[in-house]
Amino acid sequence: MRRTSVKRTMVLVAAATLALLTACSGGGVPLTAGSTAPSSGPAAASGGAAKDTIVNVIAGTGQFNENLNPLVQGAPNLLGTWGMIYETLMFFNQSKSGDVQPLLATKYEFGDEGKSITFTLRDGVKWSDGKPFTAEDVAFNFLYRRDKKDLNAGGSNTKDAQVLSPTQVKISFTEKMYTKLWDVAGHQYMVPKHIWEKIDKPTKETNAKPVGTGPFMMGEFTPQSYTMVKNPNHWDTGKPKIAGMRFWSYNNNDASLQAMVTGQLDWGGMFMADPDKQFVAKDPEHNAYKNESQLYVTNLVPNLTKAPMNDLAVRQAINLGLDRDKIIELAFAGFGKPASPAGIVLPLFQDYLSPKYATAKLEFNQDKARQTLEAAGYAKDGDGYYAKDGKRLSVTCHLVSGWTDYVSAAQVIRQQLKEVGIEFKSKEVSFNAFVDMQQKGDFQLMMWNAYGGPHPYYMYDNILNSKSIPPANQNMARYKNPAVDAALKVIADTPPEQTDAIKQAIYAIQDAVVADLPYIPLQQSSALAEFRTANVTGWPSEQNPYALGLPFSHPDNGIVAKNLQPVQ
């Protein structure tokens, strides 16, 4: 069976347990904080009145750990901690370019040539325990993260935080922050000073009784099921309209898929080879899905410090030898789409694509691939593979064991490159071993994803900046190009309103990506979000992409959940 998109986006959400968010009607089951969850599954909670509508959430497999710590990004905390209980200052909608929405902050202003940001906060916001949310809380959050070394082992760029008024706070930094607003305002979840100032070791805190500003609060917890209930103090008047959410554990992904397609659940994020047949056809009136295809690019990642992948001719030959249409069709069920040679997510960032590459496509030309190798001094051996200096051109690509769509892709690639004269081998390893190889650079080639953000700078900086080589970030290829580093610095140091200067720097990066081929794109990947409208409506759609529809993406999950409308 093909692995789910839940596994594919594991690093994107930085959580050990990922999930599928779902909805059904509540059948008189109380959802007040501290209520007792029923012992049966979601189907037992159906058939109630609209005002009792709840959302059932598949939050993983196995037993839950009662961890609701929002400060540790890699923590295996409960789904809903980020976005539903705790909120950020602003919301960056990755479904729509340039869509930045106010949350706890209504306004921001750069100062000190980009080295400070002053936030104006929303009036009247309260924590779920009824105490006011103020600028003191925001200042505390930044200083707490700065001063607690276990929260910033790599160091902090926060210099100071000054309270200017109850609703205004100025955060100062050691570097220009024009390109880091998303990190500051979109990734840092606010916690209350009056609770966390008493916690000396935040990474050890499980936070079983969380107090946040989000639309939901923690209810009852058991190792098999837990609830989150409507926050009556939530600042967004009239929201949420549902009574709460119920989170469940299934034995395995097959059981989750079965629950989804049989109508027990109404919000999922599962990979299906044929969602029209497997899901929509089961209830065409109520079942639908959205293909979130603007999040990341799946690449063959060459280790540029190891032979033969440090040879540009080899990378070019592999690139030319791949029939992406067949790979997408045979391995990815046709849901991906061809990637841009410039390594940019389209059409989301069409405005940032160099005119030089406006119509450029990844070329499939196996004759040209062979010519490229021969021009670089390679000659075929008796088995039909190219060799140089007595050594066969053979590459080994590492994959995560059980990620069956990637395994299938490797099988297709093996045959395609054999026709070119390149021996392609694949090797499956555990996820932990795979991550260890990424960090140490102990590989020739691997199949992995390049993730984006609300601006093309984020992906480029993440995978191309020489400062992003592991363990610093995700430059798994170990790519080093001073011209690219310089262009990234220009973008980082340029005020966002100076779009022409930023675009010229981005165009320079795209020239280097095309010329150097530091990553070999396979597809612009997709993730499926499945919805049911039998009990609730208001899901994101192609026509109204107000947030990502993926249930495990945060803070989008909180935005979606509080905008759901019970069916009357």
PDB file of N, CA and C in Angstrom, residues 12 92-98 182 187 294-296 345 348-349 450-460:
ATOM      1  N   LEU A  12       7.606  18.857   7.458  1.00  0.00           N
ATOM      2  CA  LEU A  12       6.897  20.121   7.263  1.00  0.00           C
ATOM      3  C   LEU A  12       6.230  20.582   8.535  1.00  0.00           C
ATOM      4  N   PHE A  92       0.083  33.450   7.922  1.00  0.00           N
ATOM      5  CA  PHE A  92       0.604  33.510   6.568  1.00  0.00           C
ATOM      6  C   PHE A  92      -0.025  32.374   5.772  1.00  0.00           C
ATOM      7  N   ASN A  93      -0.901  32.726   4.865  1.00  0.00           N
ATOM      8  CA  ASN A  93      -1.660  31.744   4.093  1.00  0.00           C
ATOM      9  C   ASN A  93      -0.821  31.241   2.928  1.00  0.00           C
ATOM     10  N   GLN A  94      -0.357  29.988   3.012  1.00  0.00           N
ATOM     11  CA  GLN A  94       0.484  29.429   1.961  1.00  0.00           C
ATOM     12  C   GLN A  94      -0.323  28.967   0.747  1.00  0.00           C
ATOM     13  N   SER A  95      -1.644  29.094   0.816  1.00  0.00           N
ATOM     14  CA  SER A  95      -2.473  28.758  -0.334  1.00  0.00           C
ATOM     15  C   SER A  95      -2.622  29.930  -1.296  1.00  0.00           C
ATOM     16  N   LYS A  96      -2.184  31.103  -0.862  1.00  0.00           N
ATOM     17  CA  LYS A  96      -2.415  32.304  -1.662  1.00  0.00           C
ATOM     18  C   LYS A  96      -1.250  33.259  -1.462  1.00  0.00           C
ATOM     19  N   SER A  97      -0.532  33.545  -2.529  1.00  0.00           N
ATOM     20  CA  SER A  97       0.656  34.381  -2.430  1.00  0.00           C
ATOM     21  C   SER A  97       0.323  35.771  -1.897  1.00  0.00           C
ATOM     22  N   GLY A  98       1.106  36.218  -0.917  1.00  0.00           N
ATOM     23  CA  GLY A  98       0.950  37.569  -0.376  1.00  0.00           C
ATOM     24  C   GLY A  98      -0.179  37.737   0.609  1.00  0.00           C
ATOM     25  N   TRP A 182       7.849  35.901   8.784  1.00  0.00           N
ATOM     26  CA  TRP A 182       7.125  34.628   8.928  1.00  0.00           C
ATOM     27  C   TRP A 182       7.637  33.857  10.147  1.00  0.00           C
ATOM     28  N   HIS A 187       5.401  31.726  13.182  1.00  0.00           N
ATOM     29  CA  HIS A 187       5.846  30.436  13.707  1.00  0.00           C
ATOM     30  C   HIS A 187       5.907  30.384  15.228  1.00  0.00           C
ATOM     31  N   GLN A 294       0.932  23.206  -3.926  1.00  0.00           N
ATOM     32  CA  GLN A 294       1.860  24.336  -3.989  1.00  0.00           C
ATOM     33  C   GLN A 294       2.749  24.415  -2.752  1.00  0.00           C
ATOM     34  N   LEU A 295       3.012  23.254  -2.149  1.00  0.00           N
ATOM     35  CA  LEU A 295       3.728  23.266  -0.882  1.00  0.00           C
ATOM     36  C   LEU A 295       5.203  22.916  -1.015  1.00  0.00           C
ATOM     37  N   TYR A 296       5.534  21.943  -1.873  1.00  0.00           N
ATOM     38  CA  TYR A 296       6.919  21.500  -1.897  1.00  0.00           C
ATOM     39  C   TYR A 296       7.242  20.811  -3.212  1.00  0.00           C
ATOM     40  N   VAL A 345       7.965  27.197  -6.786  1.00  0.00           N
ATOM     41  CA  VAL A 345       6.627  26.624  -6.754  1.00  0.00           C
ATOM     42  C   VAL A 345       5.686  27.490  -7.587  1.00  0.00           C
ATOM     43  N   LEU A 348       1.941  29.572  -7.643  1.00  0.00           N
ATOM     44  CA  LEU A 348       1.892  30.425  -6.455  1.00  0.00           C
ATOM     45  C   LEU A 348       2.829  31.621  -6.582  1.00  0.00           C
ATOM     46  N   PHE A 349       4.037  31.398  -7.094  1.00  0.00           N
ATOM     47  CA  PHE A 349       5.034  32.466  -7.179  1.00  0.00           C
ATOM     48  C   PHE A 349       5.367  32.816  -8.626  1.00  0.00           C
ATOM     49  N   ALA A 450      11.841  19.634  -0.911  1.00  0.00           N
ATOM     50  CA  ALA A 450      12.213  21.016  -0.619  1.00  0.00           C
ATOM     51  C   ALA A 450      10.927  21.767  -0.309  1.00  0.00           C
ATOM     52  N   TYR A 451      10.843  22.302   0.892  1.00  0.00           N
ATOM     53  CA  TYR A 451       9.624  22.945   1.347  1.00  0.00           C
ATOM     54  C   TYR A 451       9.671  24.450   1.147  1.00  0.00           C
ATOM     55  N   GLY A 452       8.497  25.021   0.947  1.00  0.00           N
ATOM     56  CA  GLY A 452       8.398  26.435   0.637  1.00  0.00           C
ATOM     57  C   GLY A 452       7.989  27.281   1.820  1.00  0.00           C
ATOM     58  N   GLY A 453       7.197  28.283   1.535  1.00  0.00           N
ATOM     59  CA  GLY A 453       6.753  29.244   2.526  1.00  0.00           C
ATOM     60  C   GLY A 453       5.945  30.313   1.822  1.00  0.00           C
ATOM     61  N   PRO A 454       5.703  31.425   2.481  1.00  0.00           N
ATOM     62  CA  PRO A 454       4.885  32.481   1.881  1.00  0.00           C
ATOM     63  C   PRO A 454       5.619  33.357   0.869  1.00  0.00           C
ATOM     64  N   HIS A 455       6.893  33.045   0.598  1.00  0.00           N
ATOM     65  CA  HIS A 455       7.703  33.827  -0.341  1.00  0.00           C
ATOM     66  C   HIS A 455       8.771  32.887  -0.892  1.00  0.00           C
ATOM     67  N   PRO A 456       9.154  33.003  -2.166  1.00  0.00           N
ATOM     68  CA  PRO A 456      10.152  32.075  -2.715  1.00  0.00           C
ATOM     69  C   PRO A 456      11.494  32.117  -2.004  1.00  0.00           C
ATOM     70  N   TYR A 457      11.792  33.202  -1.310  1.00  0.00           N
ATOM     71  CA  TYR A 457      13.050  33.298  -0.573  1.00  0.00           C
ATOM     72  C   TYR A 457      13.229  32.127   0.389  1.00  0.00           C
ATOM     73  N   TYR A 458      12.143  31.704   1.027  1.00  0.00           N
ATOM     74  CA  TYR A 458      12.266  30.720   2.096  1.00  0.00           C
ATOM     75  C   TYR A 458      12.814  29.396   1.590  1.00  0.00           C
ATOM     76  N   MET A 459      12.276  28.892   0.466  1.00  0.00           N
ATOM     77  CA  MET A 459      12.789  27.633  -0.053  1.00  0.00           C
ATOM     78  C   MET A 459      14.225  27.784  -0.525  1.00  0.00           C
ATOM     79  N   TYR A 460      14.518  28.859  -1.249  1.00  0.00           N
ATOM     80  CA  TYR A 460      15.876  29.059  -1.747  1.00  0.00           C
ATOM     81  C   TYR A 460      16.878  29.159  -0.590  1.00  0.00           C
TER      82      TYR A 460
END
